[in-house]
PDB file of N, CA and C in Angstrom:
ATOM      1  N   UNK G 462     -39.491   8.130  23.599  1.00 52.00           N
ATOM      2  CA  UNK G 462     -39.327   7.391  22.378  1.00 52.00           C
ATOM      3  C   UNK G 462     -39.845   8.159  21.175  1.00 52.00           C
ATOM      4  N   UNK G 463     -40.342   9.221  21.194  1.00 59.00           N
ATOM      5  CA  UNK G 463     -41.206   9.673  20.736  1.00 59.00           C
ATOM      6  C   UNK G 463     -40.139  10.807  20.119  1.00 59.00           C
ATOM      7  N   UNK G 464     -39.207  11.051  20.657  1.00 60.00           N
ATOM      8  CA  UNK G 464     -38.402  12.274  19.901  1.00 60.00           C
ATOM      9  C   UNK G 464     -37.567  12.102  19.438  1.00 60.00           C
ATOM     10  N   UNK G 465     -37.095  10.540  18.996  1.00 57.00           N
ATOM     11  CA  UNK G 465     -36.264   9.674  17.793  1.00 57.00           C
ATOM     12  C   UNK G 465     -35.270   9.518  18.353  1.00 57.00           C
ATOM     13  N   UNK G 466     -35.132   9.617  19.705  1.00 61.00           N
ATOM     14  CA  UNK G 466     -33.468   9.332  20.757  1.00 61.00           C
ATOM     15  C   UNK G 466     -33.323   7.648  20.497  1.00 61.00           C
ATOM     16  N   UNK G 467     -34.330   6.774  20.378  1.00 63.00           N
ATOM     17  CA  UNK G 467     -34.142   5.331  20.163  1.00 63.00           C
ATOM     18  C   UNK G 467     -33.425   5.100  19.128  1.00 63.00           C
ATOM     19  N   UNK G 468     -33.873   5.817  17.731  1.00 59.00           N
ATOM     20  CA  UNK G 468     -33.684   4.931  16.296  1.00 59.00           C
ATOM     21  C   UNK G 468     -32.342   6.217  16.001  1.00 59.00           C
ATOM     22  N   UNK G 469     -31.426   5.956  16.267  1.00 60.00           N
ATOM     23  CA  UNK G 469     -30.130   6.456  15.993  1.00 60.00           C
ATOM     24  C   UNK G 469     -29.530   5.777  14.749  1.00 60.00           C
ATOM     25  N   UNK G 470     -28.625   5.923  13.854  1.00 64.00           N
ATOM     26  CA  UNK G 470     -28.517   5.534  12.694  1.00 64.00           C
ATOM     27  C   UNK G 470     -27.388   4.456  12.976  1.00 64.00           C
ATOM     28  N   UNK G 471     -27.334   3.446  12.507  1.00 65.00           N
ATOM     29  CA  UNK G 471     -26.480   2.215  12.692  1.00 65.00           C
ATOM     30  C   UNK G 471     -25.244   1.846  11.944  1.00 65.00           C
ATOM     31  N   UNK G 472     -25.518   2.602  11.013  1.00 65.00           N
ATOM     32  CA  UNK G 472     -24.161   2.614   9.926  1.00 65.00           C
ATOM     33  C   UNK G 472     -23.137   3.179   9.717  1.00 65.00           C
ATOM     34  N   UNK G 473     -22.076   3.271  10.023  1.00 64.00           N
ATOM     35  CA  UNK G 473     -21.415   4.486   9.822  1.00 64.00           C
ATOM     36  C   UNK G 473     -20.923   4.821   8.662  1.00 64.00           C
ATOM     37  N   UNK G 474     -20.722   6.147   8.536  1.00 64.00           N
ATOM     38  CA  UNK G 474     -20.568   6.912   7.540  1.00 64.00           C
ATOM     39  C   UNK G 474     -19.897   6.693   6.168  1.00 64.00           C
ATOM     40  N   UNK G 475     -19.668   6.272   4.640  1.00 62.00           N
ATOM     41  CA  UNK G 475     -18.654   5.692   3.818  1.00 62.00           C
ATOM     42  C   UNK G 475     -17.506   7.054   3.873  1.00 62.00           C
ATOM     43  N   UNK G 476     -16.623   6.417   3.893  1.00 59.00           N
ATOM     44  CA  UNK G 476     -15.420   6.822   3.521  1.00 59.00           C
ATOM     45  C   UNK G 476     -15.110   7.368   2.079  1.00 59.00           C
ATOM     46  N   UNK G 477     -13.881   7.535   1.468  1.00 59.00           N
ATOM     47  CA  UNK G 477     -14.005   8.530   0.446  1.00 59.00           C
ATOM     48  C   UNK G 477     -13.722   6.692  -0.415  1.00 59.00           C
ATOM     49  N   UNK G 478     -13.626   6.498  -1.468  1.00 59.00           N
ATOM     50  CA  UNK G 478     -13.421   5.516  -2.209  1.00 59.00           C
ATOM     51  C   UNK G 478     -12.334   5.223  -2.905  1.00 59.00           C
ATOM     52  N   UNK G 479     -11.961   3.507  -2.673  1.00 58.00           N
ATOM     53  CA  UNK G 479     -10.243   3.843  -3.053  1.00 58.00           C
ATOM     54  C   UNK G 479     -10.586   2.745  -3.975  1.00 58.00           C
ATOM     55  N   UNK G 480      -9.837   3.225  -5.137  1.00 57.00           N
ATOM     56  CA  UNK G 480      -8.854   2.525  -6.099  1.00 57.00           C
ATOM     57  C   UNK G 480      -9.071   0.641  -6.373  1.00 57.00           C
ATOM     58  N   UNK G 481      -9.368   0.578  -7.284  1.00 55.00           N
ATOM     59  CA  UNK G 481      -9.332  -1.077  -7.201  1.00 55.00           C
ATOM     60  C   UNK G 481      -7.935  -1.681  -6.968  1.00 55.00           C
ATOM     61  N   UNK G 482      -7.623  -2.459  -6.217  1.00 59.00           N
ATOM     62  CA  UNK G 482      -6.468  -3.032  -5.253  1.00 59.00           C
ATOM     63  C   UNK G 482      -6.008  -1.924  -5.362  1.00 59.00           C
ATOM     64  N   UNK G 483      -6.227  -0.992  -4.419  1.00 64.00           N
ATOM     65  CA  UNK G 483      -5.471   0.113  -3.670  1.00 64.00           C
ATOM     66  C   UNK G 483      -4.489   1.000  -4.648  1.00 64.00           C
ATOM     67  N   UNK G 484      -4.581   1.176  -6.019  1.00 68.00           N
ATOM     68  CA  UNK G 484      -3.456   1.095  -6.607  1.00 68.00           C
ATOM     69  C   UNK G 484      -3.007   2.868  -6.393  1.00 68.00           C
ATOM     70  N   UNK G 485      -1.926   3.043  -6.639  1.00 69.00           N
ATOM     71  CA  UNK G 485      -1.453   4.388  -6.030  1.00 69.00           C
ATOM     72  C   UNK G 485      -0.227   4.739  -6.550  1.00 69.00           C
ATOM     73  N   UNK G 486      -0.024   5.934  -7.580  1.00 68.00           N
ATOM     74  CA  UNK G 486       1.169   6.452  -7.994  1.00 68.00           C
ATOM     75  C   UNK G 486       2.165   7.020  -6.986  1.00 68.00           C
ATOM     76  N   UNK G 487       1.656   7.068  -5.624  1.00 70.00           N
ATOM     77  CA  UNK G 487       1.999   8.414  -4.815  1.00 70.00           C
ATOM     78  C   UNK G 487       4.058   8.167  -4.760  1.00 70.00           C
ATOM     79  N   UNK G 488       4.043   6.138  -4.450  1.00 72.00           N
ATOM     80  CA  UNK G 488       5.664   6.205  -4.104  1.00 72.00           C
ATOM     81  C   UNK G 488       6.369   6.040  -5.013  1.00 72.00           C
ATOM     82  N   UNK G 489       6.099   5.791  -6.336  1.00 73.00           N
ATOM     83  CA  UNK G 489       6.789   6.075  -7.270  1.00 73.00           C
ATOM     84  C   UNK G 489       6.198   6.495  -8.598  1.00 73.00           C
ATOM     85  N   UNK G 490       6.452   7.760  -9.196  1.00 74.00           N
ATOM     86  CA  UNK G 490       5.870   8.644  -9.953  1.00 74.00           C
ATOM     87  C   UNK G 490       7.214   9.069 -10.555  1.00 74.00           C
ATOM     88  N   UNK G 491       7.292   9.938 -11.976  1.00 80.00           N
ATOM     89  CA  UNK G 491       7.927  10.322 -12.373  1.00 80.00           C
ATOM     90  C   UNK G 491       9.165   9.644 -13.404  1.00 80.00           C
ATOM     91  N   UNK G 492      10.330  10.131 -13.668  1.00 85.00           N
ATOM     92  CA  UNK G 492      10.890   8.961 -14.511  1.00 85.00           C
ATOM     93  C   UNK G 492      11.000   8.072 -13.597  1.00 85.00           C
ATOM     94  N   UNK G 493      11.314   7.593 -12.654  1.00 81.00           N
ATOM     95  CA  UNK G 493      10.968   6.684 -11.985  1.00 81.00           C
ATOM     96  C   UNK G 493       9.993   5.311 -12.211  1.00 81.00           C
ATOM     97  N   UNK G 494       9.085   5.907 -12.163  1.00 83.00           N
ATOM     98  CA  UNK G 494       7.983   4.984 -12.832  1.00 83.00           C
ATOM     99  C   UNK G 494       8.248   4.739 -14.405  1.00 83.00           C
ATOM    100  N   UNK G 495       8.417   5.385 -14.950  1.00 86.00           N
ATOM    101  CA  UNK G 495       9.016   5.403 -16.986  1.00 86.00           C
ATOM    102  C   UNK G 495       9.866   4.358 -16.618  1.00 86.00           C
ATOM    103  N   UNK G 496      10.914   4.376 -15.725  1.00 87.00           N
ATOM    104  CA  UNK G 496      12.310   3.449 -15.932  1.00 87.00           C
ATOM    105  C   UNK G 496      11.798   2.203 -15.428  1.00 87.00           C
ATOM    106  N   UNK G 497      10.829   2.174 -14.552  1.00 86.00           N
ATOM    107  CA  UNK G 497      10.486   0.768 -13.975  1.00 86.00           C
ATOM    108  C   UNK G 497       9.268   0.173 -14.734  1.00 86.00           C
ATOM    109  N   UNK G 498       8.552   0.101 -15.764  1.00 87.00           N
ATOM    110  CA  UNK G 498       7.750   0.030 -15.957  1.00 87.00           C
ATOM    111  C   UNK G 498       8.623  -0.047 -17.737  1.00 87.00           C
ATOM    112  N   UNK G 499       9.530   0.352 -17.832  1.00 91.00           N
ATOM    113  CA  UNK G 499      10.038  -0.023 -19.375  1.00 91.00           C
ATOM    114  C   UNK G 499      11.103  -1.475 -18.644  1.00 91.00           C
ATOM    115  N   UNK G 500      11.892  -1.683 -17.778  1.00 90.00           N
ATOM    116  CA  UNK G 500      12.600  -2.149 -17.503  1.00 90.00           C
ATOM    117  C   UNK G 500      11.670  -3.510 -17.476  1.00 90.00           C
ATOM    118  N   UNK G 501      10.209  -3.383 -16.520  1.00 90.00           N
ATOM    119  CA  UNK G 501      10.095  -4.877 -16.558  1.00 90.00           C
ATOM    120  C   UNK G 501       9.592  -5.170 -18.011  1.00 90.00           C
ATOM    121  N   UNK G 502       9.054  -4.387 -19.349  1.00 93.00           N
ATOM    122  CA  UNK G 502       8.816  -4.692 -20.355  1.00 93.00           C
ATOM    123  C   UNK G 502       9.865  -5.099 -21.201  1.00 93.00           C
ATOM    124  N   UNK G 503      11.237  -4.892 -20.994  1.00 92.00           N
ATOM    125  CA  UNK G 503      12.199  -5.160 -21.354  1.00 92.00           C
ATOM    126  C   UNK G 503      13.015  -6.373 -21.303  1.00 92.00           C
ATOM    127  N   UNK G 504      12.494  -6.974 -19.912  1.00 93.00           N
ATOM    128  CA  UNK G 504      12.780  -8.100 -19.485  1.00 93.00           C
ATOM    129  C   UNK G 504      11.415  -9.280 -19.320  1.00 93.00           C
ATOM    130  N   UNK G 505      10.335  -8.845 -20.154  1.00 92.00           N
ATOM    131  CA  UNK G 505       9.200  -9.316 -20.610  1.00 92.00           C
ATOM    132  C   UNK G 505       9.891  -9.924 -21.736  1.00 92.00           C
ATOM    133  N   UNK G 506       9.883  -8.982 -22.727  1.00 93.00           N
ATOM    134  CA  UNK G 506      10.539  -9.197 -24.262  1.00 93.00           C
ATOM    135  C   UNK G 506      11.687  -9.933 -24.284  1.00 93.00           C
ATOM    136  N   UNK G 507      12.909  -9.792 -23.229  1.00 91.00           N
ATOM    137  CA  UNK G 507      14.319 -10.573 -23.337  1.00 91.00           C
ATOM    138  C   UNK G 507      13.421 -12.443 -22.685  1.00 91.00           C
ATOM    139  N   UNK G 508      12.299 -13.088 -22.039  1.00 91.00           N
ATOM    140  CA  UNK G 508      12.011 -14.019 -22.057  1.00 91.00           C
ATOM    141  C   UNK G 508      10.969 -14.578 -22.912  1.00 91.00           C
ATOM    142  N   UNK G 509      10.321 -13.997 -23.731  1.00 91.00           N
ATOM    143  CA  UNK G 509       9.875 -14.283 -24.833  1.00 91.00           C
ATOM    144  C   UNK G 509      11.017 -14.718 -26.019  1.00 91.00           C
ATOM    145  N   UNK G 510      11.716 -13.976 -26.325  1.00 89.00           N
ATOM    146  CA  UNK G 510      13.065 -13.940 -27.539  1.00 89.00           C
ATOM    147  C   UNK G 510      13.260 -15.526 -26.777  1.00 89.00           C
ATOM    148  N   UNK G 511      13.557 -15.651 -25.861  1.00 87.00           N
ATOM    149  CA  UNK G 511      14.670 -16.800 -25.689  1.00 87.00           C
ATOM    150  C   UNK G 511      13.813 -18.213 -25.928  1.00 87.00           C
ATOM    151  N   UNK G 512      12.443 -17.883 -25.556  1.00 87.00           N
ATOM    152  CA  UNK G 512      11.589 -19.120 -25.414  1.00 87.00           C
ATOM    153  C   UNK G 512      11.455 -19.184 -27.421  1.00 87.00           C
ATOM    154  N   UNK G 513      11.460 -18.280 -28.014  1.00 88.00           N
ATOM    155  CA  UNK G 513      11.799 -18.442 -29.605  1.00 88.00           C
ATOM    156  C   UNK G 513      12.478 -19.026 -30.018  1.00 88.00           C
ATOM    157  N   UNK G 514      14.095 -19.408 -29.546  1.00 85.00           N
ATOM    158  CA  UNK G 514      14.894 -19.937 -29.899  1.00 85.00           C
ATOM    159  C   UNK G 514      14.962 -22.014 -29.734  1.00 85.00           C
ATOM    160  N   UNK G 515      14.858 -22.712 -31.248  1.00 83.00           N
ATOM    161  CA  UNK G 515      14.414 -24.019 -31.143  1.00 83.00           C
ATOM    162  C   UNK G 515      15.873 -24.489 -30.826  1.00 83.00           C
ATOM    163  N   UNK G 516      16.573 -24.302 -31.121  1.00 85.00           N
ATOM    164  CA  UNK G 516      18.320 -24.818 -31.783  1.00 85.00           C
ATOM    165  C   UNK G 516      19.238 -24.288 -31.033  1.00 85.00           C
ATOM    166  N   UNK G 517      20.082 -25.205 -30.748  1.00 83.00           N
ATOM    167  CA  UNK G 517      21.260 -23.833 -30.160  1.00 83.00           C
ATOM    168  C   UNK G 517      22.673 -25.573 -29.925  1.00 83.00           C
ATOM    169  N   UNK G 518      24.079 -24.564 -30.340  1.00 84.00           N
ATOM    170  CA  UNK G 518      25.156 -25.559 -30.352  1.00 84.00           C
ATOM    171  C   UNK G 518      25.049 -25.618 -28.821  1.00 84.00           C
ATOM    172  N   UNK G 519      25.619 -24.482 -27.959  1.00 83.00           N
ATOM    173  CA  UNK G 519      25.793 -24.852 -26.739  1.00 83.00           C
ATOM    174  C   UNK G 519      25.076 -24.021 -25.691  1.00 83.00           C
ATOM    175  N   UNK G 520      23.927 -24.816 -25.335  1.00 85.00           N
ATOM    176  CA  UNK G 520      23.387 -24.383 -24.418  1.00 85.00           C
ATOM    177  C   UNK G 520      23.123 -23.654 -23.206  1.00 85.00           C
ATOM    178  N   UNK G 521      24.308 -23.491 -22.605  1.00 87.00           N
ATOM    179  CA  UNK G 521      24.537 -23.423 -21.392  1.00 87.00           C
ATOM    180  C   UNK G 521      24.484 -21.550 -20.975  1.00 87.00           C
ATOM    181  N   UNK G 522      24.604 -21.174 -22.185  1.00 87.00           N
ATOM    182  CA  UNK G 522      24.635 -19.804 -21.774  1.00 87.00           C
ATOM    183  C   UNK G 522      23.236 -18.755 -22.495  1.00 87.00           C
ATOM    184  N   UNK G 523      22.683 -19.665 -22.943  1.00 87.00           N
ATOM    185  CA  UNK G 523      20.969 -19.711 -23.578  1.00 87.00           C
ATOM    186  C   UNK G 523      19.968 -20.019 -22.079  1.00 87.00           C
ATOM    187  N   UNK G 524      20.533 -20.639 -21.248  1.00 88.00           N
ATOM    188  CA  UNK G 524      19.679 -21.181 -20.590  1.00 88.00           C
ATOM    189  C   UNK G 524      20.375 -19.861 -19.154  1.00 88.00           C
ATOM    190  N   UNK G 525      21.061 -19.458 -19.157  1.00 91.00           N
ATOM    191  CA  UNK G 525      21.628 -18.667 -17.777  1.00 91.00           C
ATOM    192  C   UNK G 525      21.020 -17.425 -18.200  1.00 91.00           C
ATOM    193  N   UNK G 526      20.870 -17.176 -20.081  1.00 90.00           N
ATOM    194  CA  UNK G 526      20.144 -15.906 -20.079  1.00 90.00           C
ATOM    195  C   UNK G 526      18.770 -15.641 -19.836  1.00 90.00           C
ATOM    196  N   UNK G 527      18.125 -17.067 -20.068  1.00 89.00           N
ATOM    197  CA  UNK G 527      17.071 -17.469 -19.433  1.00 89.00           C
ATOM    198  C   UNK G 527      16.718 -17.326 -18.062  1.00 89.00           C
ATOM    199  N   UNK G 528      17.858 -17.612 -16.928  1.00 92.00           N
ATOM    200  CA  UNK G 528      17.377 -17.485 -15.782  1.00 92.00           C
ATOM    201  C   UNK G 528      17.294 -16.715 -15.071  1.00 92.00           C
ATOM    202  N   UNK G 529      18.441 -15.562 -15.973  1.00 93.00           N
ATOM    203  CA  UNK G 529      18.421 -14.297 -15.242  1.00 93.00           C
ATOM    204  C   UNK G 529      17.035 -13.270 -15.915  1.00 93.00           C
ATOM    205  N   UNK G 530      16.764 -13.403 -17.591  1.00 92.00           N
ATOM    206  CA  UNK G 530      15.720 -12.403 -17.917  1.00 92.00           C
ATOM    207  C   UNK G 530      14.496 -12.777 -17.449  1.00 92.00           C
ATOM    208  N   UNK G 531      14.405 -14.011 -16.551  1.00 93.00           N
ATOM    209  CA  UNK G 531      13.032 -14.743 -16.050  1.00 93.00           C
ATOM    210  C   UNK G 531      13.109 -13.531 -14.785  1.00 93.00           C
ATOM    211  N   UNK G 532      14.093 -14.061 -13.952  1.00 94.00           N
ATOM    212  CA  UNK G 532      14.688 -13.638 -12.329  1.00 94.00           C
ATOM    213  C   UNK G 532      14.145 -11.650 -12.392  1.00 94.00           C
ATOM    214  N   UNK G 533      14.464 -11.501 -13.383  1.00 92.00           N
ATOM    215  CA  UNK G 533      14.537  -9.406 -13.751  1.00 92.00           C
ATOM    216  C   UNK G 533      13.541  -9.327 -13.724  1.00 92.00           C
ATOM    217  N   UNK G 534      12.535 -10.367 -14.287  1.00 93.00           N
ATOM    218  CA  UNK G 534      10.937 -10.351 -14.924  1.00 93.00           C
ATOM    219  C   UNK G 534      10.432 -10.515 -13.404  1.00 93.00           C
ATOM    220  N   UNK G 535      10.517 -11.066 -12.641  1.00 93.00           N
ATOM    221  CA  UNK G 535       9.667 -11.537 -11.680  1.00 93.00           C
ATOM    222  C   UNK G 535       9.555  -9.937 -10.354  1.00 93.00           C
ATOM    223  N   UNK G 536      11.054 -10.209 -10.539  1.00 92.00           N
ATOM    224  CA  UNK G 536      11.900  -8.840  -9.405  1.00 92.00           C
ATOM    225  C   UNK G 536      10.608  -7.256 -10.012  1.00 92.00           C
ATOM    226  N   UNK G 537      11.129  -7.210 -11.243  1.00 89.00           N
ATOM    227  CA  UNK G 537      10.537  -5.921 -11.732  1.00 89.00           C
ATOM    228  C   UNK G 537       8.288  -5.615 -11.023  1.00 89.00           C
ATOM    229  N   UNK G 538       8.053  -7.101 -11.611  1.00 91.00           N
ATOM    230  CA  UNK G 538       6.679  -7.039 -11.432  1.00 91.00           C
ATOM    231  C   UNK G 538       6.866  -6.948  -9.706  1.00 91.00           C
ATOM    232  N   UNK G 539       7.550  -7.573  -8.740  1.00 88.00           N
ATOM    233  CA  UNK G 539       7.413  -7.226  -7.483  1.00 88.00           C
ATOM    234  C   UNK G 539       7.645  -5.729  -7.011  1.00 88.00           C
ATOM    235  N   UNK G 540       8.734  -5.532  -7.428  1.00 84.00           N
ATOM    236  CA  UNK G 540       9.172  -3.910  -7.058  1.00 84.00           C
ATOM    237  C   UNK G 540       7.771  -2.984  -7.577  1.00 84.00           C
ATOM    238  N   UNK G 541       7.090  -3.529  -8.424  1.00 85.00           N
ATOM    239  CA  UNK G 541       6.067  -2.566  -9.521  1.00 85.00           C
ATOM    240  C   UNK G 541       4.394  -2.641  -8.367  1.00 85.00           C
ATOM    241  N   UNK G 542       4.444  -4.018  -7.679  1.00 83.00           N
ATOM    242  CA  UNK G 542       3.549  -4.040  -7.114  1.00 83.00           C
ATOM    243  C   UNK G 542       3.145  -3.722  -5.920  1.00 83.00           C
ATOM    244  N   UNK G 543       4.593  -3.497  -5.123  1.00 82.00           N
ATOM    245  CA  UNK G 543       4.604  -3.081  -3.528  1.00 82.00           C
ATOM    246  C   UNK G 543       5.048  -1.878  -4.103  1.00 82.00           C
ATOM    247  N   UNK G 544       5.555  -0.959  -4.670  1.00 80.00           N
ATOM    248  CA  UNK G 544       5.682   0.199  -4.672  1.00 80.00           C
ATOM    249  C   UNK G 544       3.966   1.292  -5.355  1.00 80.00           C
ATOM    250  N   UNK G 545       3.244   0.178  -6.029  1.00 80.00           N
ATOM    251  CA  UNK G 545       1.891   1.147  -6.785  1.00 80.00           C
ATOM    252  C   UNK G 545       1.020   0.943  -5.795  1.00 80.00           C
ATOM    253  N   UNK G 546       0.998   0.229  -5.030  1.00 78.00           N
ATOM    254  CA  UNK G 546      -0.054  -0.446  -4.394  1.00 78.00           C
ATOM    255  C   UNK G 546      -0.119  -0.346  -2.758  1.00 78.00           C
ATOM    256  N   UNK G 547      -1.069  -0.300  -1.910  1.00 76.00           N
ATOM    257  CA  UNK G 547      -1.002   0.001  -0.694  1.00 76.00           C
ATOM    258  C   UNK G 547      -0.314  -1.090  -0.018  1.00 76.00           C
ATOM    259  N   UNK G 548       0.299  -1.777  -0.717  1.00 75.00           N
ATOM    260  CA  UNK G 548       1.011  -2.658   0.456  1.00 75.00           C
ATOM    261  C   UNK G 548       2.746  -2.319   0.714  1.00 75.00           C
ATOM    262  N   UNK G 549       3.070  -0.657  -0.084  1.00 74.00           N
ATOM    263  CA  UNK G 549       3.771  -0.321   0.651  1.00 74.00           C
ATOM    264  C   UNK G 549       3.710   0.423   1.575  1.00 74.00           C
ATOM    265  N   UNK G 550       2.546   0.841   1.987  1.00 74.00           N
ATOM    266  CA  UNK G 550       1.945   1.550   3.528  1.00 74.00           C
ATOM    267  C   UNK G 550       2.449   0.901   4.483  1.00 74.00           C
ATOM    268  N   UNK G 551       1.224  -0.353   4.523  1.00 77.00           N
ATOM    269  CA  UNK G 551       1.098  -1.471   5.175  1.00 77.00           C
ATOM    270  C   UNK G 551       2.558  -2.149   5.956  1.00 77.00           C
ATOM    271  N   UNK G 552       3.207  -2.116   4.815  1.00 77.00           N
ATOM    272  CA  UNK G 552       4.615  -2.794   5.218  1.00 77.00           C
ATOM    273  C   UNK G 552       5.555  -2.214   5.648  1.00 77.00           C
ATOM    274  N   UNK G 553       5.406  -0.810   5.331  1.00 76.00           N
ATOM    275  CA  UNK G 553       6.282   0.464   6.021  1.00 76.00           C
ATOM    276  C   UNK G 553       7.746   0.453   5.376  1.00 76.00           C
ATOM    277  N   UNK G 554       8.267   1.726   5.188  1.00 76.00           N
ATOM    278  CA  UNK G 554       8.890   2.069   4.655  1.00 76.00           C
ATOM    279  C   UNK G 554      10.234   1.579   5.224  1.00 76.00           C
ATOM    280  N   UNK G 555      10.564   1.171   6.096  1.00 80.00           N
ATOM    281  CA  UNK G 555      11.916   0.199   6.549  1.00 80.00           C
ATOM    282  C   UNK G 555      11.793  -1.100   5.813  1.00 80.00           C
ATOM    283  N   UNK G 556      11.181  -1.742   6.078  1.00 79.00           N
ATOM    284  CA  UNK G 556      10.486  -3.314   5.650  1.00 79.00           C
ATOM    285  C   UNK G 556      11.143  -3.333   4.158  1.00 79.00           C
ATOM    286  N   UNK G 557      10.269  -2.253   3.754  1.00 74.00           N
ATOM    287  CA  UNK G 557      10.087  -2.066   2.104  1.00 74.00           C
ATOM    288  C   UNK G 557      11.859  -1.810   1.496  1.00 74.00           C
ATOM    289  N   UNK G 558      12.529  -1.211   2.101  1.00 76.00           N
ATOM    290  CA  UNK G 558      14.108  -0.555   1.620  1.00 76.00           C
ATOM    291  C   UNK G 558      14.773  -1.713   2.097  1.00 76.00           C
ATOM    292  N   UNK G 559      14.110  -2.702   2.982  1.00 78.00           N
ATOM    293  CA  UNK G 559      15.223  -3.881   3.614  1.00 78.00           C
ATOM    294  C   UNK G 559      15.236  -4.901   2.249  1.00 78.00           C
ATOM    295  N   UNK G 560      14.031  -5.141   1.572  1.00 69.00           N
ATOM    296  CA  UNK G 560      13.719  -5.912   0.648  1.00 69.00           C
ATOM    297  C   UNK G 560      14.507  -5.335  -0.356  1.00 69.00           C
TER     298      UNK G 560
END
């Protein structure tokens, strides 16, 4: 006991340190990232404009532009978040191209 074979160290070792929520340029970088990252700001701005509008004669095509610049808005932030983020590891690269 005497030659420290008992008190062996209990912790193991830290790892290198990652990223707050994993975040990661690695799968999409380049214009790539420019085009996806203006696209969902684009379709940020096209549902703001519409929520501006008080008046309108006929509705019906105010409200479809609505559902699609909502629909672009939602799509974009998903594509933005499984592609920066380790949960396209996780989910593997079939999974990810099926979506």
């Amino acid at each position: 006991m005497e030659n420290g074979a008992v008190y062996n160290e209990t912790t193991e070792p830290q790892g290198p340190r990652r990223r707050p929520f994993g975040c990661t340029l690695r799968n999409l970088w380049g214009w790539r990232l420019g085009v996806k990252v203006a696209q969902t700001i684009l379709s940020f701005v096209a549902v703001v404009c519409e929520e501006i509008v008080e008046d309108c004669i006929t509705c019906s095509g105010l409200y479809f532009f609505e559902f699609i610049s909502c629909s672009a808005f939602l799509l974009c932030l998903l594509i933005l978040c499984v592609y920066c983020t380790d949960l396209y590891g996780s989910l593997g690269t079939e999974k990810v191209q099926k979506l």
